[in-house]
XYZ file of C-alpha atoms in Angstrom:
187
model
C 0.000 0.000 0.000
C 1.461 3.391 -0.956
C 1.886 6.221 1.520
C -0.741 8.222 -0.361
C -3.427 5.636 0.422
C -2.935 6.289 4.142
C -3.855 9.961 3.841
C -6.706 11.723 2.087
C -4.622 14.923 2.050
C -3.094 15.256 -1.439
C -0.357 17.503 0.003
C 0.836 14.560 2.121
C 3.024 12.852 -0.475
C 6.381 11.152 -0.818
C 8.646 11.061 -3.840
C 8.170 7.367 -4.706
C 4.399 7.872 -4.871
C 4.850 10.780 -7.282
C 7.215 8.754 -9.449
C 4.507 6.117 -9.919
C 1.649 8.530 -10.567
C 1.978 11.251 -13.157
C -1.281 13.166 -12.710
C 0.867 16.136 -11.640
C 2.296 16.417 -15.195
C 0.355 18.420 -17.772
C 1.527 18.332 -21.385
C 0.399 21.200 -23.555
C -1.724 20.181 -26.535
C -1.199 21.773 -29.951
C -4.123 24.172 -29.426
C -2.585 25.354 -26.130
C 0.729 26.059 -27.834
C -1.106 27.856 -30.663
C -2.894 30.076 -28.132
C 0.386 30.870 -26.414
C 2.090 31.628 -29.740
C -0.765 33.974 -30.666
C -0.644 35.721 -27.299
C 3.150 36.017 -27.375
C 3.212 37.332 -30.949
C 0.454 39.852 -30.358
C 1.803 41.118 -27.086
C 5.398 41.403 -28.245
C 4.191 43.288 -31.361
C 2.380 45.785 -29.122
C 5.728 46.938 -27.745
C 4.260 47.234 -24.255
C 6.385 46.189 -21.278
C 5.763 42.668 -20.031
C 4.735 43.935 -16.602
C 1.650 45.508 -18.223
C 0.316 42.145 -19.444
C -2.670 41.327 -17.226
C -4.694 38.142 -16.878
C -7.805 39.527 -18.589
C -5.744 40.209 -21.721
C -4.467 36.639 -22.046
C -7.552 35.274 -23.857
C -6.500 31.626 -24.031
C -9.851 29.850 -24.229
C -8.587 26.261 -24.173
C -5.504 26.733 -21.976
C -6.878 29.071 -19.290
C -9.268 26.468 -17.773
C -6.409 23.959 -17.604
C -4.198 26.517 -15.869
C -6.961 27.248 -13.343
C -7.170 23.512 -12.615
C -3.399 23.377 -12.193
C -3.505 26.442 -9.918
C -6.159 24.811 -7.746
C -4.069 21.646 -7.437
C -0.994 23.681 -6.526
C -2.800 25.836 -3.946
C -5.342 23.395 -2.518
C -4.051 19.976 -3.508
C -0.668 18.377 -4.004
C 1.228 21.655 -3.990
C 3.139 21.287 -7.245
C 2.680 20.647 -10.951
C 4.811 20.273 -14.047
C 3.813 21.760 -17.393
C 5.569 20.280 -20.421
C 5.597 21.279 -24.045
C 6.468 24.975 -24.155
C 8.402 25.462 -27.400
C 11.258 27.369 -25.741
C 13.720 26.093 -28.334
C 11.918 28.139 -31.018
C 11.304 31.273 -28.936
C 13.545 34.143 -27.982
C 14.096 34.713 -24.276
C 11.562 37.576 -24.440
C 8.951 35.371 -26.105
C 9.482 32.597 -23.550
C 9.251 35.165 -20.745
C 5.948 36.447 -22.142
C 4.456 32.939 -22.267
C 5.804 32.182 -18.783
C 4.348 35.443 -17.450
C 0.928 34.673 -18.971
C 0.931 31.179 -17.458
C 2.007 32.601 -14.106
C -0.811 35.153 -14.083
C -3.242 32.233 -13.947
C -1.610 31.020 -10.733
C -1.056 34.237 -8.804
C 0.427 37.691 -8.645
C 4.138 38.181 -9.319
C 6.282 39.442 -6.448
C 9.935 40.336 -6.286
C 12.414 37.747 -5.061
C 15.416 40.053 -4.735
C 16.479 43.464 -3.514
C 16.447 44.875 -7.030
C 12.703 44.235 -7.396
C 13.016 41.786 -10.294
C 9.786 39.939 -11.043
C 11.477 37.488 -13.400
C 14.981 36.274 -12.735
C 17.408 33.875 -14.292
C 18.857 30.942 -12.391
C 22.228 30.906 -14.069
C 25.860 30.751 -13.019
C 27.161 34.265 -13.553
C 30.043 33.630 -11.134
C 28.470 35.693 -8.331
C 30.624 35.914 -5.203
C 29.058 33.873 -2.394
C 31.013 35.956 0.113
C 29.136 39.064 -0.997
C 25.934 39.339 1.109
C 24.117 40.871 -1.887
C 24.804 37.812 -4.054
C 22.094 35.239 -4.564
C 23.029 31.570 -4.600
C 21.050 31.048 -7.832
C 23.657 33.210 -9.586
C 26.406 30.687 -8.815
C 27.072 27.042 -9.550
C 26.726 26.142 -5.850
C 24.087 23.602 -4.886
C 21.158 25.041 -2.992
C 19.896 23.184 0.051
C 16.183 22.807 0.701
C 14.774 26.236 1.469
C 11.595 28.269 1.285
C 10.993 31.394 -0.739
C 9.006 34.375 0.508
C 5.962 33.597 -1.611
C 3.171 31.051 -1.877
C 4.082 29.629 -5.293
C 7.406 29.315 -7.087
C 7.495 28.808 -10.840
C 10.510 27.794 -12.874
C 10.903 27.664 -16.647
C 13.822 25.740 -18.086
C 15.137 27.547 -21.152
C 18.245 25.418 -21.467
C 19.150 22.348 -19.405
C 22.337 22.641 -17.388
C 25.403 20.882 -18.753
C 25.844 19.335 -15.329
C 23.572 19.296 -12.279
C 20.681 21.717 -12.430
C 18.209 19.351 -10.815
C 15.398 20.731 -8.678
C 14.136 18.888 -5.633
C 11.141 19.475 -3.433
C 9.501 17.974 -0.423
C 6.074 18.047 1.161
C 5.997 20.193 4.281
C 2.766 18.404 5.232
C 4.548 15.036 5.135
C 7.479 16.426 7.104
C 5.114 17.807 9.745
C 3.266 14.490 10.024
C 6.579 12.644 10.383
C 7.667 15.043 13.105
C 4.396 14.410 14.952
C 4.853 10.671 14.572
C 8.524 10.533 15.539
C 8.853 13.476 17.901
C 5.464 14.734 19.100
C 7.296 16.795 21.725
C 8.551 19.067 18.957
């Protein structure tokens, strides 16, 4: 019996259960990609800054309901999802950022993750100095330990796989809490 069968809470999961079930993976269909391409092309042609793109202007009739379902699963269910099939290999960085922004608007409101106020950032080794307190670890090639960010949802878009490493890991805080209660209720 899998761990998941012991708990009706979908946020109480373990990695092996997720490896066997793939209902957390959503692959974009051709009509979803076509809607994104149309949105990206139209918005980039407008010349307006990306930050001005709002949810009501996205107009993706087949993709938007799927993104709402994914949002609900992220916020009220399992806590994570994977979307596959964005054609990042055929888009410029700006086009990919526009599609990523539009998808993100369906999940929540963007907030800054650094002191410079950036709403979109690149996880890339730019040889930042880890001894500099202003440096962020995601700007180095150093492995990041498990951590939390100061937001409810984190979204990542892979534009180019790392030559080495670059894996993301996550864990269920609900499962950790339940294990703490089981093993060390005094905590």
